[in-house]
């Protein structure tokens, strides 16, 4: 399987779909990292793209392309070591900036990692604001992809 994209949050998946940077079909060639809390926070979204994204998450899980942090901790504690191991399983180069411990550190440093060999695209978007306004969150902190 050819991995072409890496999403570092569920918000990144939704943002990329809404802005049409990617199509649902593109998620079939992607590794997706997200938290259960982040998915739960998006349950109020009544949009066909959201429903399709959830189906894509289930397929990613079946194919070993989903890295999921369970529990209620909204801060993404998925480690770069864990992501790089999964990338290696699919024959992909590690992320740059993987000297940091987890995805939680991305907003603090405002530097989104990239594919060290540029062989796949990396997408990031911050989790939503407390009022669960996903689009407002993207406007405030931006999204990379």
PDB file of C-alpha atoms in Angstrom:
ATOM      1  CA  UNK A   1       0.000   0.000   0.000  1.00  0.00           C
ATOM      2  CA  UNK A   2       1.297   3.409  -0.934  1.00  0.00           C
ATOM      3  CA  UNK A   3       1.025   6.004   1.827  1.00  0.00           C
ATOM      4  CA  UNK A   4       0.705   9.506   0.383  1.00  0.00           C
ATOM      5  CA  UNK A   5      -0.604  11.495   3.346  1.00  0.00           C
ATOM      6  CA  UNK A   6      -0.220  11.681   7.111  1.00  0.00           C
ATOM      7  CA  UNK A   7      -2.875  13.409   9.212  1.00  0.00           C
ATOM      8  CA  UNK A   8      -1.749  14.347  12.714  1.00  0.00           C
ATOM      9  CA  UNK A   9      -5.254  15.060  14.046  1.00  0.00           C
ATOM     10  CA  UNK A  10      -8.890  14.386  13.218  1.00  0.00           C
ATOM     11  CA  UNK A  11      -9.286  18.152  12.909  1.00  0.00           C
ATOM     12  CA  UNK A  12      -6.685  18.004  10.124  1.00  0.00           C
ATOM     13  CA  UNK A  13      -8.765  15.386   8.308  1.00  0.00           C
ATOM     14  CA  UNK A  14     -11.925  17.491   8.571  1.00  0.00           C
ATOM     15  CA  UNK A  15     -10.134  20.715   7.640  1.00  0.00           C
ATOM     16  CA  UNK A  16      -8.529  19.144   4.566  1.00  0.00           C
ATOM     17  CA  UNK A  17     -11.896  17.758   3.448  1.00  0.00           C
ATOM     18  CA  UNK A  18     -13.814  20.990   4.031  1.00  0.00           C
ATOM     19  CA  UNK A  19     -11.201  23.079   2.206  1.00  0.00           C
ATOM     20  CA  UNK A  20     -11.040  20.467  -0.564  1.00  0.00           C
ATOM     21  CA  UNK A  21      -7.306  19.975  -0.183  1.00  0.00           C
ATOM     22  CA  UNK A  22      -8.115  16.270  -0.183  1.00  0.00           C
ATOM     23  CA  UNK A  23     -11.015  14.077  -1.236  1.00  0.00           C
ATOM     24  CA  UNK A  24     -12.485  11.214   0.763  1.00  0.00           C
ATOM     25  CA  UNK A  25     -10.695   8.815  -1.588  1.00  0.00           C
ATOM     26  CA  UNK A  26      -7.342  10.301  -0.533  1.00  0.00           C
ATOM     27  CA  UNK A  27      -7.895   8.973   2.984  1.00  0.00           C
ATOM     28  CA  UNK A  28      -7.470   5.434   1.629  1.00  0.00           C
ATOM     29  CA  UNK A  29      -3.737   6.175   1.210  1.00  0.00           C
ATOM     30  CA  UNK A  30      -3.201   7.927   4.518  1.00  0.00           C
ATOM     31  CA  UNK A  31      -2.068   7.275   8.052  1.00  0.00           C
ATOM     32  CA  UNK A  32      -4.334   9.064  10.510  1.00  0.00           C
ATOM     33  CA  UNK A  33      -3.413  10.009  14.085  1.00  0.00           C
ATOM     34  CA  UNK A  34      -6.141  11.234  16.422  1.00  0.00           C
ATOM     35  CA  UNK A  35      -7.616  11.038  19.886  1.00  0.00           C
ATOM     36  CA  UNK A  36     -10.919   9.501  20.921  1.00  0.00           C
ATOM     37  CA  UNK A  37     -11.734  12.764  22.722  1.00  0.00           C
ATOM     38  CA  UNK A  38     -11.229  14.699  19.493  1.00  0.00           C
ATOM     39  CA  UNK A  39     -13.561  12.343  17.596  1.00  0.00           C
ATOM     40  CA  UNK A  40     -16.163  12.632  20.367  1.00  0.00           C
ATOM     41  CA  UNK A  41     -15.932  16.439  20.275  1.00  0.00           C
ATOM     42  CA  UNK A  42     -16.881  16.331  16.585  1.00  0.00           C
ATOM     43  CA  UNK A  43     -19.956  14.138  17.070  1.00  0.00           C
ATOM     44  CA  UNK A  44     -22.249  17.168  16.903  1.00  0.00           C
ATOM     45  CA  UNK A  45     -21.244  17.884  13.295  1.00  0.00           C
ATOM     46  CA  UNK A  46     -24.074  17.000  10.956  1.00  0.00           C
ATOM     47  CA  UNK A  47     -22.305  16.954   7.625  1.00  0.00           C
ATOM     48  CA  UNK A  48     -21.809  14.239   4.994  1.00  0.00           C
ATOM     49  CA  UNK A  49     -18.052  14.895   5.020  1.00  0.00           C
ATOM     50  CA  UNK A  50     -17.925  14.163   8.756  1.00  0.00           C
ATOM     51  CA  UNK A  51     -19.790  10.896   8.261  1.00  0.00           C
ATOM     52  CA  UNK A  52     -17.456   9.928   5.424  1.00  0.00           C
ATOM     53  CA  UNK A  53     -14.433  10.816   7.575  1.00  0.00           C
ATOM     54  CA  UNK A  54     -15.662   8.453  10.315  1.00  0.00           C
ATOM     55  CA  UNK A  55     -16.011   5.658   7.771  1.00  0.00           C
ATOM     56  CA  UNK A  56     -12.469   6.398   6.568  1.00  0.00           C
ATOM     57  CA  UNK A  57     -11.230   6.152  10.182  1.00  0.00           C
ATOM     58  CA  UNK A  58     -12.796   2.706  10.498  1.00  0.00           C
ATOM     59  CA  UNK A  59     -11.106   1.573   7.276  1.00  0.00           C
ATOM     60  CA  UNK A  60      -7.788   3.006   8.431  1.00  0.00           C
ATOM     61  CA  UNK A  61      -8.118   1.009  11.651  1.00  0.00           C
ATOM     62  CA  UNK A  62      -8.785  -2.192   9.699  1.00  0.00           C
ATOM     63  CA  UNK A  63      -5.695  -1.632   7.534  1.00  0.00           C
ATOM     64  CA  UNK A  64      -3.357  -0.637  10.395  1.00  0.00           C
ATOM     65  CA  UNK A  65      -3.224   3.004   9.270  1.00  0.00           C
ATOM     66  CA  UNK A  66      -4.899   4.478  12.369  1.00  0.00           C
ATOM     67  CA  UNK A  67      -2.979   5.580  15.437  1.00  0.00           C
ATOM     68  CA  UNK A  68      -5.625   6.252  18.078  1.00  0.00           C
ATOM     69  CA  UNK A  69      -5.220   7.620  21.571  1.00  0.00           C
ATOM     70  CA  UNK A  70      -8.109   6.376  23.675  1.00  0.00           C
ATOM     71  CA  UNK A  71      -9.484   8.012  26.803  1.00  0.00           C
ATOM     72  CA  UNK A  72     -10.804  11.464  27.574  1.00  0.00           C
ATOM     73  CA  UNK A  73      -7.503  13.376  27.483  1.00  0.00           C
ATOM     74  CA  UNK A  74      -8.042  15.960  24.756  1.00  0.00           C
ATOM     75  CA  UNK A  75      -4.319  16.687  24.479  1.00  0.00           C
ATOM     76  CA  UNK A  76      -2.784  14.546  21.781  1.00  0.00           C
ATOM     77  CA  UNK A  77      -0.126  12.450  23.506  1.00  0.00           C
ATOM     78  CA  UNK A  78       0.662  10.240  20.494  1.00  0.00           C
ATOM     79  CA  UNK A  79       4.438  10.090  20.352  1.00  0.00           C
ATOM     80  CA  UNK A  80       6.615  10.821  17.374  1.00  0.00           C
ATOM     81  CA  UNK A  81       8.351   7.498  18.026  1.00  0.00           C
ATOM     82  CA  UNK A  82       4.999   5.719  17.623  1.00  0.00           C
ATOM     83  CA  UNK A  83       4.239   7.598  14.395  1.00  0.00           C
ATOM     84  CA  UNK A  84       7.702   6.902  12.987  1.00  0.00           C
ATOM     85  CA  UNK A  85       7.332   3.180  13.770  1.00  0.00           C
ATOM     86  CA  UNK A  86       4.053   3.097  11.840  1.00  0.00           C
ATOM     87  CA  UNK A  87       5.598   5.026   8.949  1.00  0.00           C
ATOM     88  CA  UNK A  88       8.465   2.527   8.898  1.00  0.00           C
ATOM     89  CA  UNK A  89       5.960  -0.363   8.705  1.00  0.00           C
ATOM     90  CA  UNK A  90       4.689   1.173   5.474  1.00  0.00           C
ATOM     91  CA  UNK A  91       8.207   1.829   4.138  1.00  0.00           C
ATOM     92  CA  UNK A  92       8.039   5.582   4.665  1.00  0.00           C
ATOM     93  CA  UNK A  93      10.709   7.949   5.970  1.00  0.00           C
ATOM     94  CA  UNK A  94      10.392   9.385   9.505  1.00  0.00           C
ATOM     95  CA  UNK A  95       9.064  12.818  10.349  1.00  0.00           C
ATOM     96  CA  UNK A  96      11.360  15.794  10.753  1.00  0.00           C
ATOM     97  CA  UNK A  97      11.382  17.387  14.193  1.00  0.00           C
ATOM     98  CA  UNK A  98      10.748  14.053  15.837  1.00  0.00           C
ATOM     99  CA  UNK A  99      13.060  14.981  18.694  1.00  0.00           C
ATOM    100  CA  UNK A 100       9.919  16.272  20.419  1.00  0.00           C
ATOM    101  CA  UNK A 101       8.026  13.755  22.469  1.00  0.00           C
ATOM    102  CA  UNK A 102       4.404  14.009  21.307  1.00  0.00           C
ATOM    103  CA  UNK A 103       1.936  15.796  19.062  1.00  0.00           C
ATOM    104  CA  UNK A 104       0.836  17.842  22.077  1.00  0.00           C
ATOM    105  CA  UNK A 105       3.993  19.908  21.602  1.00  0.00           C
ATOM    106  CA  UNK A 106       3.120  21.118  18.095  1.00  0.00           C
ATOM    107  CA  UNK A 107       0.966  24.103  19.142  1.00  0.00           C
ATOM    108  CA  UNK A 108       3.573  25.295  21.642  1.00  0.00           C
ATOM    109  CA  UNK A 109       6.324  25.441  19.066  1.00  0.00           C
ATOM    110  CA  UNK A 110       4.139  26.191  16.020  1.00  0.00           C
ATOM    111  CA  UNK A 111       6.326  24.021  13.831  1.00  0.00           C
ATOM    112  CA  UNK A 112       4.546  21.163  12.105  1.00  0.00           C
ATOM    113  CA  UNK A 113       6.816  18.245  11.235  1.00  0.00           C
ATOM    114  CA  UNK A 114       7.207  17.133   7.633  1.00  0.00           C
ATOM    115  CA  UNK A 115       8.258  13.992   5.801  1.00  0.00           C
ATOM    116  CA  UNK A 116      12.029  13.902   6.040  1.00  0.00           C
ATOM    117  CA  UNK A 117      12.256  12.793   2.389  1.00  0.00           C
ATOM    118  CA  UNK A 118       9.167  14.690   1.154  1.00  0.00           C
ATOM    119  CA  UNK A 119       7.576  11.429  -0.044  1.00  0.00           C
ATOM    120  CA  UNK A 120       4.236  12.131   1.660  1.00  0.00           C
ATOM    121  CA  UNK A 121       2.253  15.166   2.762  1.00  0.00           C
ATOM    122  CA  UNK A 122       1.699  15.986   6.427  1.00  0.00           C
ATOM    123  CA  UNK A 123      -1.499  17.700   7.580  1.00  0.00           C
ATOM    124  CA  UNK A 124      -2.109  19.355  10.934  1.00  0.00           C
ATOM    125  CA  UNK A 125      -4.977  21.347  12.425  1.00  0.00           C
ATOM    126  CA  UNK A 126      -5.505  22.270  16.049  1.00  0.00           C
ATOM    127  CA  UNK A 127      -8.343  20.632  17.972  1.00  0.00           C
ATOM    128  CA  UNK A 128     -11.498  22.741  18.286  1.00  0.00           C
ATOM    129  CA  UNK A 129     -12.119  25.538  20.741  1.00  0.00           C
ATOM    130  CA  UNK A 130     -14.036  24.801  23.936  1.00  0.00           C
ATOM    131  CA  UNK A 131     -17.300  25.836  22.312  1.00  0.00           C
ATOM    132  CA  UNK A 132     -16.617  23.144  19.665  1.00  0.00           C
ATOM    133  CA  UNK A 133     -16.521  25.646  16.848  1.00  0.00           C
ATOM    134  CA  UNK A 134     -14.235  23.777  14.472  1.00  0.00           C
ATOM    135  CA  UNK A 135     -14.093  26.434  11.768  1.00  0.00           C
ATOM    136  CA  UNK A 136     -13.271  29.161  14.326  1.00  0.00           C
ATOM    137  CA  UNK A 137     -10.422  27.013  15.666  1.00  0.00           C
ATOM    138  CA  UNK A 138      -8.945  26.742  12.191  1.00  0.00           C
ATOM    139  CA  UNK A 139      -9.196  30.500  11.698  1.00  0.00           C
ATOM    140  CA  UNK A 140      -7.434  31.203  15.008  1.00  0.00           C
ATOM    141  CA  UNK A 141      -4.475  28.873  14.747  1.00  0.00           C
ATOM    142  CA  UNK A 142      -4.407  27.971  11.104  1.00  0.00           C
ATOM    143  CA  UNK A 143      -3.887  24.566   9.623  1.00  0.00           C
ATOM    144  CA  UNK A 144      -0.931  23.160   7.770  1.00  0.00           C
ATOM    145  CA  UNK A 145      -1.011  20.825   4.884  1.00  0.00           C
TER     146      UNK A 145
END
